[in-house]
Coordinates of C-alpha atoms and ligand atoms in Angstrom, one line a residue:
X1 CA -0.3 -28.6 -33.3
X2 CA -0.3 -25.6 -30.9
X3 CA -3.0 -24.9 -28.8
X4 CA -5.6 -22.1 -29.7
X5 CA -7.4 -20.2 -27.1
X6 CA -11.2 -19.9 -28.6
X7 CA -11.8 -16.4 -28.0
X8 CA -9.2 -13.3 -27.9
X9 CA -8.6 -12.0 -24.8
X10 CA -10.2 -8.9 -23.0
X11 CA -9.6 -6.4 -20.9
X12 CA -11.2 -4.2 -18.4
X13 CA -12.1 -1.2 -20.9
X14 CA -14.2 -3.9 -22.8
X15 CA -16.9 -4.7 -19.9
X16 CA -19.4 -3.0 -17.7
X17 CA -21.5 -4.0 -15.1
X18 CA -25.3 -4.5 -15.2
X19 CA -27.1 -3.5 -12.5
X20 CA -28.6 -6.0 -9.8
X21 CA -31.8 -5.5 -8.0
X22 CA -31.0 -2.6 -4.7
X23 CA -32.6 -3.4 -1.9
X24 CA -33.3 -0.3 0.8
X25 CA -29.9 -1.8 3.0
X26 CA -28.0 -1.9 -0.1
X27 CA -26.0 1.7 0.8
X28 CA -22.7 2.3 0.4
X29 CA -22.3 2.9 4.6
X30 CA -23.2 -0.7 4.7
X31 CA -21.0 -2.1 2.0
X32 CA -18.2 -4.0 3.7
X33 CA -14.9 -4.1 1.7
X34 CA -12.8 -7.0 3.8
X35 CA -11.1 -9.7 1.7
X36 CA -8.8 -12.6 2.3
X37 CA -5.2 -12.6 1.2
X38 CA -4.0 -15.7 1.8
X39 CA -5.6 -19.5 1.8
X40 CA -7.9 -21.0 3.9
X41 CA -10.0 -24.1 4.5
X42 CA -13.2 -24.0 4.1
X43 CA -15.5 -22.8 7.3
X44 CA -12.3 -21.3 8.1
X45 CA -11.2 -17.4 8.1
X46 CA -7.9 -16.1 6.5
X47 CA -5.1 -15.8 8.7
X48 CA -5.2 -12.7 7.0
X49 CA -7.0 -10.4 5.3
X50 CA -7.2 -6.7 4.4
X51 CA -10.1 -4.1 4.6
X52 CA -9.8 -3.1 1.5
X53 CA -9.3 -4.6 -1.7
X54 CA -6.2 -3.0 -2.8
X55 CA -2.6 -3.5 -2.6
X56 CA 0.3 -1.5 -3.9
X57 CA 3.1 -3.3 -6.5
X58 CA 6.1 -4.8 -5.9
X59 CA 8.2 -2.1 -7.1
X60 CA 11.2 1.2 -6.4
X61 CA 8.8 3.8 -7.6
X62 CA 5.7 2.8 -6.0
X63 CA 6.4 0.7 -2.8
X64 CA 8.7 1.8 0.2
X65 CA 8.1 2.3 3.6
X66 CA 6.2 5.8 3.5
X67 CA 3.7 4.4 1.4
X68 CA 3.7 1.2 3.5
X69 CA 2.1 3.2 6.3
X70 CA 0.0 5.4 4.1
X71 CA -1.3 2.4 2.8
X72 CA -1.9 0.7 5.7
X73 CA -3.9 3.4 7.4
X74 CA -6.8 3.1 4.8
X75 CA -7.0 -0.9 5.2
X76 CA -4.7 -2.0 2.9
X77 CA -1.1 -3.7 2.4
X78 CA 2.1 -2.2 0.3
X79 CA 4.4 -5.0 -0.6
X80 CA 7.8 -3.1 -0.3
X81 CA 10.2 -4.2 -3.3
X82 CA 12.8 -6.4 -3.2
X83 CA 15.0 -5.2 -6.2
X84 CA 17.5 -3.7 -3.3
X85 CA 19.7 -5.1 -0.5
X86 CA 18.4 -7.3 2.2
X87 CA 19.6 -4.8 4.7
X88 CA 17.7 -1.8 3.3
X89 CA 14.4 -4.0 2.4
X90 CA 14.8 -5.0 6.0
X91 CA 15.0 -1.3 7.5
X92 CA 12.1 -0.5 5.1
X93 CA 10.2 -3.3 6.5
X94 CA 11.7 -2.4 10.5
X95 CA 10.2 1.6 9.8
X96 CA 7.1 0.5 9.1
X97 CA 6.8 -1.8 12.1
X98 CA 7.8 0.6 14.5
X99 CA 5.9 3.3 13.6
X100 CA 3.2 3.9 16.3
X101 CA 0.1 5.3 14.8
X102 CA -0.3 8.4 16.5
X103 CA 2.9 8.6 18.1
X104 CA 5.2 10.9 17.4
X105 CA 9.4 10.3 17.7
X106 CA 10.5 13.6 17.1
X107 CA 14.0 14.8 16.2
X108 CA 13.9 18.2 16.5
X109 CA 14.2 18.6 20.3
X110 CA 15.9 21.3 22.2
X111 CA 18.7 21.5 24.8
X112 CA 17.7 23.4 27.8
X113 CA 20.5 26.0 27.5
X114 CA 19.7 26.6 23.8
X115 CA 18.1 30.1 23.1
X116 CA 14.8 31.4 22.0
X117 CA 16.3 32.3 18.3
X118 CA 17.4 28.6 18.3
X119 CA 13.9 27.5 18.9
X120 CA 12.2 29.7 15.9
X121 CA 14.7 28.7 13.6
X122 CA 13.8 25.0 14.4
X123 CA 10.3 25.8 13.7
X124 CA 10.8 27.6 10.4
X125 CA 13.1 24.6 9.5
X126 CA 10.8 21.5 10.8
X127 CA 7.5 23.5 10.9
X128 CA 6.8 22.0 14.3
X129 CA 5.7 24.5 16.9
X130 CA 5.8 22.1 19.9
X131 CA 9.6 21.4 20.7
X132 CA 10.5 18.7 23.5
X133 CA 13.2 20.1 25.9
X134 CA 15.7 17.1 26.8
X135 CA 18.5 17.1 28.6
X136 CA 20.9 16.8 26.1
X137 CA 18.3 17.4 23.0
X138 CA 18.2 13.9 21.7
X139 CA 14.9 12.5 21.0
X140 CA 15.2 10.0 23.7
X141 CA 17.0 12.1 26.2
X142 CA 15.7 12.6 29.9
X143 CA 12.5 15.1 29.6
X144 CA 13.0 19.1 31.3
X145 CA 9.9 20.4 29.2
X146 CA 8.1 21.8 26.7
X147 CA 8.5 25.0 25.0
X148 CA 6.0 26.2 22.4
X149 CA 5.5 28.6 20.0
X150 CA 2.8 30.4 22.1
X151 CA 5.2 30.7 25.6
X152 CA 7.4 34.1 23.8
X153 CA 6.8 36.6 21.3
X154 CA 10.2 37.0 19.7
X155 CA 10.0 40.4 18.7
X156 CA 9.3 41.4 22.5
X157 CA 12.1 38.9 24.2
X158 CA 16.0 38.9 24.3
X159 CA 16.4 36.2 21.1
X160 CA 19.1 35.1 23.2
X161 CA 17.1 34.3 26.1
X162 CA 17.6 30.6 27.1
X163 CA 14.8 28.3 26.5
X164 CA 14.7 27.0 30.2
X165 CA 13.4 30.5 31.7
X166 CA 10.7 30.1 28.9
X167 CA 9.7 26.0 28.8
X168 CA 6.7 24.4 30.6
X169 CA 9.1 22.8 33.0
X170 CA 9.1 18.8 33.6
X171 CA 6.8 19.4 36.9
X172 CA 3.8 21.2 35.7
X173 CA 3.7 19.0 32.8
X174 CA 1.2 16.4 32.1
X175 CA 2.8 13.3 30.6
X176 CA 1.7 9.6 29.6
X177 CA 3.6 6.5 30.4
X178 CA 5.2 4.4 28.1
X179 CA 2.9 1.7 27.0
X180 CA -0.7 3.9 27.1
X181 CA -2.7 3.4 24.2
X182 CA -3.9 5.9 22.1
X183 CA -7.1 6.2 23.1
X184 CA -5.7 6.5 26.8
X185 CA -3.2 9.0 25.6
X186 CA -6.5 11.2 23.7
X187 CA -8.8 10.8 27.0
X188 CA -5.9 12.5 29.0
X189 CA -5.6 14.9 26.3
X190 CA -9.1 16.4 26.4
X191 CA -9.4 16.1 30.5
X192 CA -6.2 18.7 30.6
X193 CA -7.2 20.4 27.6
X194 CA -3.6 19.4 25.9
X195 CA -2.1 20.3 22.5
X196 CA 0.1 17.7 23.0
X197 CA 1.3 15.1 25.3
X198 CA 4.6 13.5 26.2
X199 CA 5.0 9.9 26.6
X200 CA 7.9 8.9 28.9
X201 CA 9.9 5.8 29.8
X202 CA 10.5 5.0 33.4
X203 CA 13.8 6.8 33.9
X204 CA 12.3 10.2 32.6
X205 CA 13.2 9.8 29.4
X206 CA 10.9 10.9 26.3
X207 CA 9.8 8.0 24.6
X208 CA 7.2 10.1 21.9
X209 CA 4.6 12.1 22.1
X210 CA 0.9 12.3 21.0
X211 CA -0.8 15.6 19.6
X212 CA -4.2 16.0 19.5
X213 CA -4.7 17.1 15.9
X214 CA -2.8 13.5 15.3
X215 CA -5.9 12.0 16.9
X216 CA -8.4 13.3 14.7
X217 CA -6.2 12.1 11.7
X218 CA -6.6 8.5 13.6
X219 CA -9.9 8.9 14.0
X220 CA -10.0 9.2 10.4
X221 CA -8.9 5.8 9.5
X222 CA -11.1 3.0 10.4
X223 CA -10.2 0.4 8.6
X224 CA -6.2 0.9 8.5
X225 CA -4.6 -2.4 9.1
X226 CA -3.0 -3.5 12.2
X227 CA -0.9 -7.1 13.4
X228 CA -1.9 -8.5 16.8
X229 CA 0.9 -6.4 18.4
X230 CA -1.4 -3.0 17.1
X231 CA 1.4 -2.6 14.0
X232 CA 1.1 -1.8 10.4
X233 CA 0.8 -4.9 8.3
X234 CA 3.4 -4.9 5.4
X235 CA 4.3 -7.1 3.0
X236 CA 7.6 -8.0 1.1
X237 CA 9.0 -8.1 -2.7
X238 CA 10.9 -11.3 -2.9
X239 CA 12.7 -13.3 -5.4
X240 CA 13.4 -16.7 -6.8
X241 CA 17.3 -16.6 -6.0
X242 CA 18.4 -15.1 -2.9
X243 CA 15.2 -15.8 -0.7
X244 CA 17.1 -18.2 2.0
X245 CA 18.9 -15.1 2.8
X246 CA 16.4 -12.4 2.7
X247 CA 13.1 -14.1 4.0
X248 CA 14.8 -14.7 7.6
X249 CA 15.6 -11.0 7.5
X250 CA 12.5 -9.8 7.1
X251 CA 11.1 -12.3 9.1
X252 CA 13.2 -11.1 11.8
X253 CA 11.9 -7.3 11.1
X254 CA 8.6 -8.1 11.3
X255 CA 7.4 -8.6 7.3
X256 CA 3.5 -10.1 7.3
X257 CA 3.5 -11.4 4.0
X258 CA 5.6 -12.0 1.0
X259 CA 5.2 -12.3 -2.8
X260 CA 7.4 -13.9 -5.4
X261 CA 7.9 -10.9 -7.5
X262 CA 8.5 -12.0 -11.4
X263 CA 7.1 -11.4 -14.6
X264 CA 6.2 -14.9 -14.8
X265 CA 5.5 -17.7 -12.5
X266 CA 4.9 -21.1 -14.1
X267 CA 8.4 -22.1 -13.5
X268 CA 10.4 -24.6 -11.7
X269 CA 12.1 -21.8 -9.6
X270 CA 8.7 -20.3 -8.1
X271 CA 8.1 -24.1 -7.3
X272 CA 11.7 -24.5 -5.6
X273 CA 11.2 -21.3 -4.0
X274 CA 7.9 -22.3 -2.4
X275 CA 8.9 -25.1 -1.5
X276 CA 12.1 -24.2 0.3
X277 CA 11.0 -21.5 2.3
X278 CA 8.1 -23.2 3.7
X279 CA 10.5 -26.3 4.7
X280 CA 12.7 -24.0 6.1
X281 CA 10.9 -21.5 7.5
X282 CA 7.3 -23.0 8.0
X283 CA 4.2 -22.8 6.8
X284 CA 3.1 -19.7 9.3
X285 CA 5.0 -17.9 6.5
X286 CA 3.1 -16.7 3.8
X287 CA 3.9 -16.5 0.5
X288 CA 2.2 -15.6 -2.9
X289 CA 3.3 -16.7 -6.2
X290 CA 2.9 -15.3 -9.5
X291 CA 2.4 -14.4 -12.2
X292 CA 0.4 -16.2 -14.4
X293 CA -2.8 -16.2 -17.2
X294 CA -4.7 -19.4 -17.2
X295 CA -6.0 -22.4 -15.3
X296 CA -2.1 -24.2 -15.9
X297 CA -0.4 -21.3 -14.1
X298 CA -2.7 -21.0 -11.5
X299 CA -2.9 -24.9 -10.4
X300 CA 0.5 -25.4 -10.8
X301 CA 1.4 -22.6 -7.9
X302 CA -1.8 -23.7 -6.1
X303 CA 0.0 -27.2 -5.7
X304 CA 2.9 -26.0 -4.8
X305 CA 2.0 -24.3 -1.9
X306 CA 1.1 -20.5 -3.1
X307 CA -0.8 -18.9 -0.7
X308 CA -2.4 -16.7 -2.9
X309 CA -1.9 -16.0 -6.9
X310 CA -1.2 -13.3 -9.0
X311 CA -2.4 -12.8 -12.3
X312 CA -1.0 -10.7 -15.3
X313 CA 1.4 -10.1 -17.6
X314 CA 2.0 -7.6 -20.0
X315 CA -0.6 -5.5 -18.7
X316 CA 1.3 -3.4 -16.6
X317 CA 1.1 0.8 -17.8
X318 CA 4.8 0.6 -17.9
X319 CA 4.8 -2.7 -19.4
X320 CA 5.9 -3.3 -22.8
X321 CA 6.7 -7.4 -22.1
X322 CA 4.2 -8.2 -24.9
X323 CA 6.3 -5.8 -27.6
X324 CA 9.3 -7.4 -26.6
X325 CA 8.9 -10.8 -26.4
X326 CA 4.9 -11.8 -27.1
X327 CA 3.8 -13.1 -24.5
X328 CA 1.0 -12.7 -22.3
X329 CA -2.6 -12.2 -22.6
X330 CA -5.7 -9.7 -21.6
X331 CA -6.0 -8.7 -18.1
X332 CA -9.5 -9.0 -18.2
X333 CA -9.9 -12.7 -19.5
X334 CA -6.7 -13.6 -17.6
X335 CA -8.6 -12.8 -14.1
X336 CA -12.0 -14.4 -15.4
X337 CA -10.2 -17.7 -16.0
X338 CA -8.0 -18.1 -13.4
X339 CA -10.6 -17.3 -10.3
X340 CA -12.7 -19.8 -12.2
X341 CA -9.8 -22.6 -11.8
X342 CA -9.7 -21.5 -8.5
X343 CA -13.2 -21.4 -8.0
X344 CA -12.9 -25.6 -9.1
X345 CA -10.2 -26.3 -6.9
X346 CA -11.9 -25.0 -3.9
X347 CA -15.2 -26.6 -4.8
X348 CA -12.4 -30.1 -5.2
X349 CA -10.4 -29.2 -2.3
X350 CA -12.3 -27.2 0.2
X351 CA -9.0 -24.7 0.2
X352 CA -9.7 -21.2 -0.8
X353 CA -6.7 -19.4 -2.6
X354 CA -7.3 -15.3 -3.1
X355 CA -6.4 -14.4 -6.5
X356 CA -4.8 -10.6 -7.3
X357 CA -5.4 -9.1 -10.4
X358 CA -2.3 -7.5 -11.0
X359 CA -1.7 -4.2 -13.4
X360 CA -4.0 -2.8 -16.0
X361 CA -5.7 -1.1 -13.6
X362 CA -6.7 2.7 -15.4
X363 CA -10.2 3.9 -14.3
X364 CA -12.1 3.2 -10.6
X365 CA -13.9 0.6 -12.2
X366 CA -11.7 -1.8 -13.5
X367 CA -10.6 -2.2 -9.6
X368 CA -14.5 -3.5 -9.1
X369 CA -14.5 -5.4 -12.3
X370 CA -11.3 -7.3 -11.5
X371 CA -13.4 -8.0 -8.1
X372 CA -16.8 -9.1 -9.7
X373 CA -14.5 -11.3 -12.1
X374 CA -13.5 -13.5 -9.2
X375 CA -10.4 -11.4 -7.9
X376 CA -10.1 -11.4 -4.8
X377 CA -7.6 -7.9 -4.6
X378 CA -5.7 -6.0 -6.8
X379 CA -2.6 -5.0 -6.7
X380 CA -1.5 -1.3 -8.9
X381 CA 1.6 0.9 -9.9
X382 CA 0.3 3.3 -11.7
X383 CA -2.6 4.3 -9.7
X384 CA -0.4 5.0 -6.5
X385 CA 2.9 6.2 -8.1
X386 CA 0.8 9.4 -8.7
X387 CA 0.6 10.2 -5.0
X388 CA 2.6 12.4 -2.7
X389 CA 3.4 9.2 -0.8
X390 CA 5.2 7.5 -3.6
X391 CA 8.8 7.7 -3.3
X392 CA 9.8 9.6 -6.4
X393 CA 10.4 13.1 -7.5
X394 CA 7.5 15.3 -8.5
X395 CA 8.6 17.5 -11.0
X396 CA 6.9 19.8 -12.9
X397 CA 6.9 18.7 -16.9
X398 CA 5.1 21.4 -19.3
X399 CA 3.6 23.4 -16.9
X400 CA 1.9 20.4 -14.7
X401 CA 2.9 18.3 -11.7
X402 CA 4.2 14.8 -12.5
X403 CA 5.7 11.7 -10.5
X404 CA 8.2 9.8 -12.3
X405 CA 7.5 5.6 -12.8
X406 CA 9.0 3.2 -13.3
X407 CA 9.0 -0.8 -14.2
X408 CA 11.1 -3.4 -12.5
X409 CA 12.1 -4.1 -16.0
X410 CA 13.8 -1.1 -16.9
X411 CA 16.4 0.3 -17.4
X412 CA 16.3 2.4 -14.3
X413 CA 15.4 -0.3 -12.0
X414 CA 17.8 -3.0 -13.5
X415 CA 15.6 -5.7 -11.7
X416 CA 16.6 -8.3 -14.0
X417 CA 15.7 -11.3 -11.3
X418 CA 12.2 -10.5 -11.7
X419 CA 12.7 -11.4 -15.7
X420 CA 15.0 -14.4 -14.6
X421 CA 14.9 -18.2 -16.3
X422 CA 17.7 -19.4 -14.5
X423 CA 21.3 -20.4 -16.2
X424 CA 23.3 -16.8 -17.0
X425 CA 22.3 -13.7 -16.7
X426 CA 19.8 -12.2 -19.3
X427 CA 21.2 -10.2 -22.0
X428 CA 19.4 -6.9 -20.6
X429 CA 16.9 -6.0 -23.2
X430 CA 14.2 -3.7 -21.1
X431 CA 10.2 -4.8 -20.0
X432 CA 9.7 -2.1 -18.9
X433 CA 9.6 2.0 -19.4
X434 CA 10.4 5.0 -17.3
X435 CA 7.8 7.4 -17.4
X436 CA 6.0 10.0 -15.6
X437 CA 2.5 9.8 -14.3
X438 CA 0.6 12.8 -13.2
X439 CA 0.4 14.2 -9.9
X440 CA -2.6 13.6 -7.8
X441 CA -2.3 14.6 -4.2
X442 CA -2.5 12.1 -1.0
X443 CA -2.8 9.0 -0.7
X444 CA -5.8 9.0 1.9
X445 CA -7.9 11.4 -0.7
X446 CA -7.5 9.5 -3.8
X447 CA -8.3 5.9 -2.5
X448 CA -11.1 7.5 -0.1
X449 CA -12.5 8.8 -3.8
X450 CA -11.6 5.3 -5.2
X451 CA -13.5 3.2 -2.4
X452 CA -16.6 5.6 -2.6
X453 CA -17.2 4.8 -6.5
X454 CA -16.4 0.7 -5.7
X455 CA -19.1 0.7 -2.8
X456 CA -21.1 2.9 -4.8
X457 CA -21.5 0.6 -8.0
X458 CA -21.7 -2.3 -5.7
X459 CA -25.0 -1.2 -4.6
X460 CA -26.2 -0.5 -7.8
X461 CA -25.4 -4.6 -8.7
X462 CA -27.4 -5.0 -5.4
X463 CA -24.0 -6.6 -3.0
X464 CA -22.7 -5.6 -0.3
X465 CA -19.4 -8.1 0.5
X466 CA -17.2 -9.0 -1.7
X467 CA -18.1 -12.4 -1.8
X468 CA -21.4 -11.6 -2.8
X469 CA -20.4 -9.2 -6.1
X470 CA -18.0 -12.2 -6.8
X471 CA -21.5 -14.8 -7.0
X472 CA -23.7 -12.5 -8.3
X473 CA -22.9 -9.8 -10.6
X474 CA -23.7 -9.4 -14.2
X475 CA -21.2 -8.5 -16.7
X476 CA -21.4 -8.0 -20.1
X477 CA -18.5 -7.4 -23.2
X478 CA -19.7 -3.8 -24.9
X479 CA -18.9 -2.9 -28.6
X480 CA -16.4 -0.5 -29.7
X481 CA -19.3 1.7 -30.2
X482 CA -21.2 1.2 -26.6
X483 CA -17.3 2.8 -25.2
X484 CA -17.6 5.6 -26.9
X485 CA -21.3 5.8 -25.8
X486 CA -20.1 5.7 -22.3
X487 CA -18.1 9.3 -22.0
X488 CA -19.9 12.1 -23.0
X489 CA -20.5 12.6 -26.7
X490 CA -22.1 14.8 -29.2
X491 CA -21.9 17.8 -27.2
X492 CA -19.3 20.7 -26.8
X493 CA -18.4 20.2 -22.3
X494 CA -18.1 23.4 -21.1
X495 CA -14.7 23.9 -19.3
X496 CA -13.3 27.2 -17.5
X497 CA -12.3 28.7 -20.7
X498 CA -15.9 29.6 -22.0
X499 CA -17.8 32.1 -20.3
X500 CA -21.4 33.7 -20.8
X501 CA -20.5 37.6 -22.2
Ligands
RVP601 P1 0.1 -0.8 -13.4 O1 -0.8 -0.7 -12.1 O2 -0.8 -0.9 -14.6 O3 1.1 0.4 -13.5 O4 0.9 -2.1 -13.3 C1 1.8 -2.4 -12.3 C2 2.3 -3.8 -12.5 O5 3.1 -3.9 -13.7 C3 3.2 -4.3 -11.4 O6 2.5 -4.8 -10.3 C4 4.0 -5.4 -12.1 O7 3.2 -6.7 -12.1 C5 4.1 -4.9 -13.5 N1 5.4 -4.4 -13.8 C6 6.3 -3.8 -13.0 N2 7.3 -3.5 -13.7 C7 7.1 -3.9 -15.0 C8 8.0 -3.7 -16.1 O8 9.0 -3.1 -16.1 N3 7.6 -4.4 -17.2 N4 5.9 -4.4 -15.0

């Protein structure tokens, strides 16, 4: 007889949090957000972890290297999707590695013997008002000056007028060496009262250059996410076929972290695939598996090898794997069971194995009830395909802003090896929708908002880790009713469009 699950599945929208006693320490300055990504032993520390608990899905509409660094700068990690070539997943990975926080490559430089006009137009073009004067206007080309917006008016020069009788020239210039830190480059700035600063190799050549106003956006992101070498931490999109191939790639360009990207992860090829790559390629390589919805699922990948989990399918706002086939299960429940199997098997084997609670995720909260059900991170689509860092068009569909998204599963994407079983290919039916999501700004703003409310509730339930809202919070199931209890009700909200006579 087939086995029954006792109780239906849940999801987020049917839970809330009850509040915990809040001590006078329990603000939200003092609420730390860190969280392990992959296993450890017990008394141990992850080999790594992220400052916050978010990371962005594998997937073309959400993931690529812009939102990599976006993503990064708040604390977090974007795994970059692997439904293209090795050599562009690899490039992706290789931008993100060699982006210098705070360090500027610039490719709209100047030729000395270029003319005043020639300057303007490269600002109205590039909107930068501080051009780098190189020898032969290549971005790494032997350094002459600087010419700025504020050395000519060009209504009272000859436009023509070449920019070396006009640039800051090479020797009155204050420039950094290649291989000064930021915080170097910044004290320099203030001692000589800079806008900017030029970094240089030893031959003369410009290397990049820092900008004070740059600074300050640093200064802004405490808890973005760096390797030992001071780089963005990124993660990779992989799959169950070609990874022999790809995983030395973006090895070799620097990837932290990789996920088996499929719909569905209690299979014989995730098992392969974790088992080759960390013959082959050691176990210094991590890899998370997924995904799955029960105990089964998740000790099968713990055993072979996952170094963390991912739960959930079919809950996915693009998703429509349950319509199409019938499988999966509530994203809620899903989460709940599978951190409680790990929970057992770290209590058994003293190893710890972070769980991700992946798609579903709609309102703020969810994010902290996926945490307070034993989730270590979450992983979302939806939520950052709405940004200005996602890498899709925003268009403008009746009369609002919108960012189109995407699944893996259709259509559009035509990642059929995230759906694959092995033997021929599948007879494409889609799992997934193209849609549109609407706009909502930057990155930095929205998950700023986002983290605010999580720290926020977590010292209403009286935690301030993590950890400690995993152990201790107090959830309960609310009626149909209790929801609609929950927005406002029985009153007419005033909105712009009603004013007093
Ligand atoms: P959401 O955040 O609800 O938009 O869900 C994103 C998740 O949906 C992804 O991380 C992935 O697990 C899943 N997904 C991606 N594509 C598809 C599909 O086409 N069915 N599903």
């Amino acid at each position: 007889m087939a086995y029954y699950f006792e109780e239906p599945s849940h999801t987020f929208g049917e839970y809330l949090l009850v509040p915990g006693y809040s001590s006078a320490d329990c603000i939200p300055a003092n609420v730390n957000l860190k969280t392990p990504v992959v296993k450890f032993r017990r008394g141990e520390e992850s080999p790594l972890s992220m400052n916050i608990p978010m990371v962005s899905a594998v997937m073309q509409s959400v993931s690529n290297d812009t939102m990599a660094i976006a993503l990064a700068k708040e604390g977090g990690i974007s795994f970059i999707y692997g439904s293209q070539t090795i050599e562009r997943q690899a490039d992706m990975i290789r931008r993100v590695k060699s982006y210098k926080a705070g360090f500027v490559t610039s490719d709209s430089n100047i030729k000395p013997d270029q003319s005043l006009q020639d300057v303007v137009d490269l600002k109205a073009r590039t909107g930068h008002s501080t051009v780098a004067v190189t020898a032969d206007g290549s971005p790494n080309g032997k350094l002459l000056g600087i010419i700025t917006s504020r050395d000519f008016r060009i209504n009272k020069v000859d436009p023509a007028a070449k920019v070396r009788d006009y640039m800051t020239r090479f020797d009155d210039l204050i420039v950094g060496q290649d291989g000064i830190t930021l915080s170097e480059a910044n004290e320099l700035i203030w001692a000589h009262k800079l806008n900017s600063l030029p970094i240089i190799g030893k031959s003369g050549n410009l290397v990049s250059m820092v900008f004070r106003k740059d600074y300050a956006s640093h200064e802004e992101h405490p808890l973005e996410l760096l390797d030992s070498r001071q780089r963005y931490v990124v993660g990779a999109g992989i799959n169950t076929r070609d990874y022999m191939e790809r995983v030395p790639a973006l090895i070799e360009a620097g990837a932290d972290v990789f996920c088996l990207d499929s719909s569905e992860g209690f299979s014989e090829w995730q098992k392969r695939a974790l088992h080759d790559i960390h013959k082959n390629f050691g176990d210094k390589v991590k890899v998370g598996a997924g995904n799955v919805v029960d105990k089964e699922g998740f000790l099968f990948l713990a055993e072979n090898g996952a170094d963390f989990v991912k739960v959930g399918i079919g809950g996915g706002s693009i998703c429509i794997t349950r319509e199409q086939k019938g499988i999966g299960r509530g994203q809620a429940t899903a989460t709940i069971e599978v951190a409680k199997a790990r929970d057992e098997y770290y209590e058994k084997t003293g190893v710890y194995i972070p769980v991700c609670s992946d798609g579903g995720i709609v309102h703020d909260y969810h994010v902290t009830l996926a945490l307070a059900m034993g989730a270590d991170f979450v992983m979302l689509g939806r939520y950052f395909a709405r940004f200005d860092e996602s890498p899709t068009n925003k268009l403008i569909v009746n009369g609002s802003y919108v960012k189109e998204y995407w699944g893996e599963g259709s259509n559009r994407a035509r990642n059929w090896q995230r759906y694959d079983l092995g033997g021929a290919k599948k007879m494409a039916f889609e799992e997934g929708v193209d849609s549109y999501v609407p706009y909502a700004g930057s990155l930095h703003d929205n998950v700023g908002m986002t983290l605010s409310k999580i720290r926020h509730t977590m010292c209403n339930c009286g935690v301030l880790s993590i950890a400690e809202l995993q152990k201790n919070a107090k959830i309960t199931l609310v009626s149909q009713a209790s929801i609609a209890e929950g927005s406002s009700h029985d009153v007419v909200v005033r909105n712009t469009s009603i004013r007093a006579e």
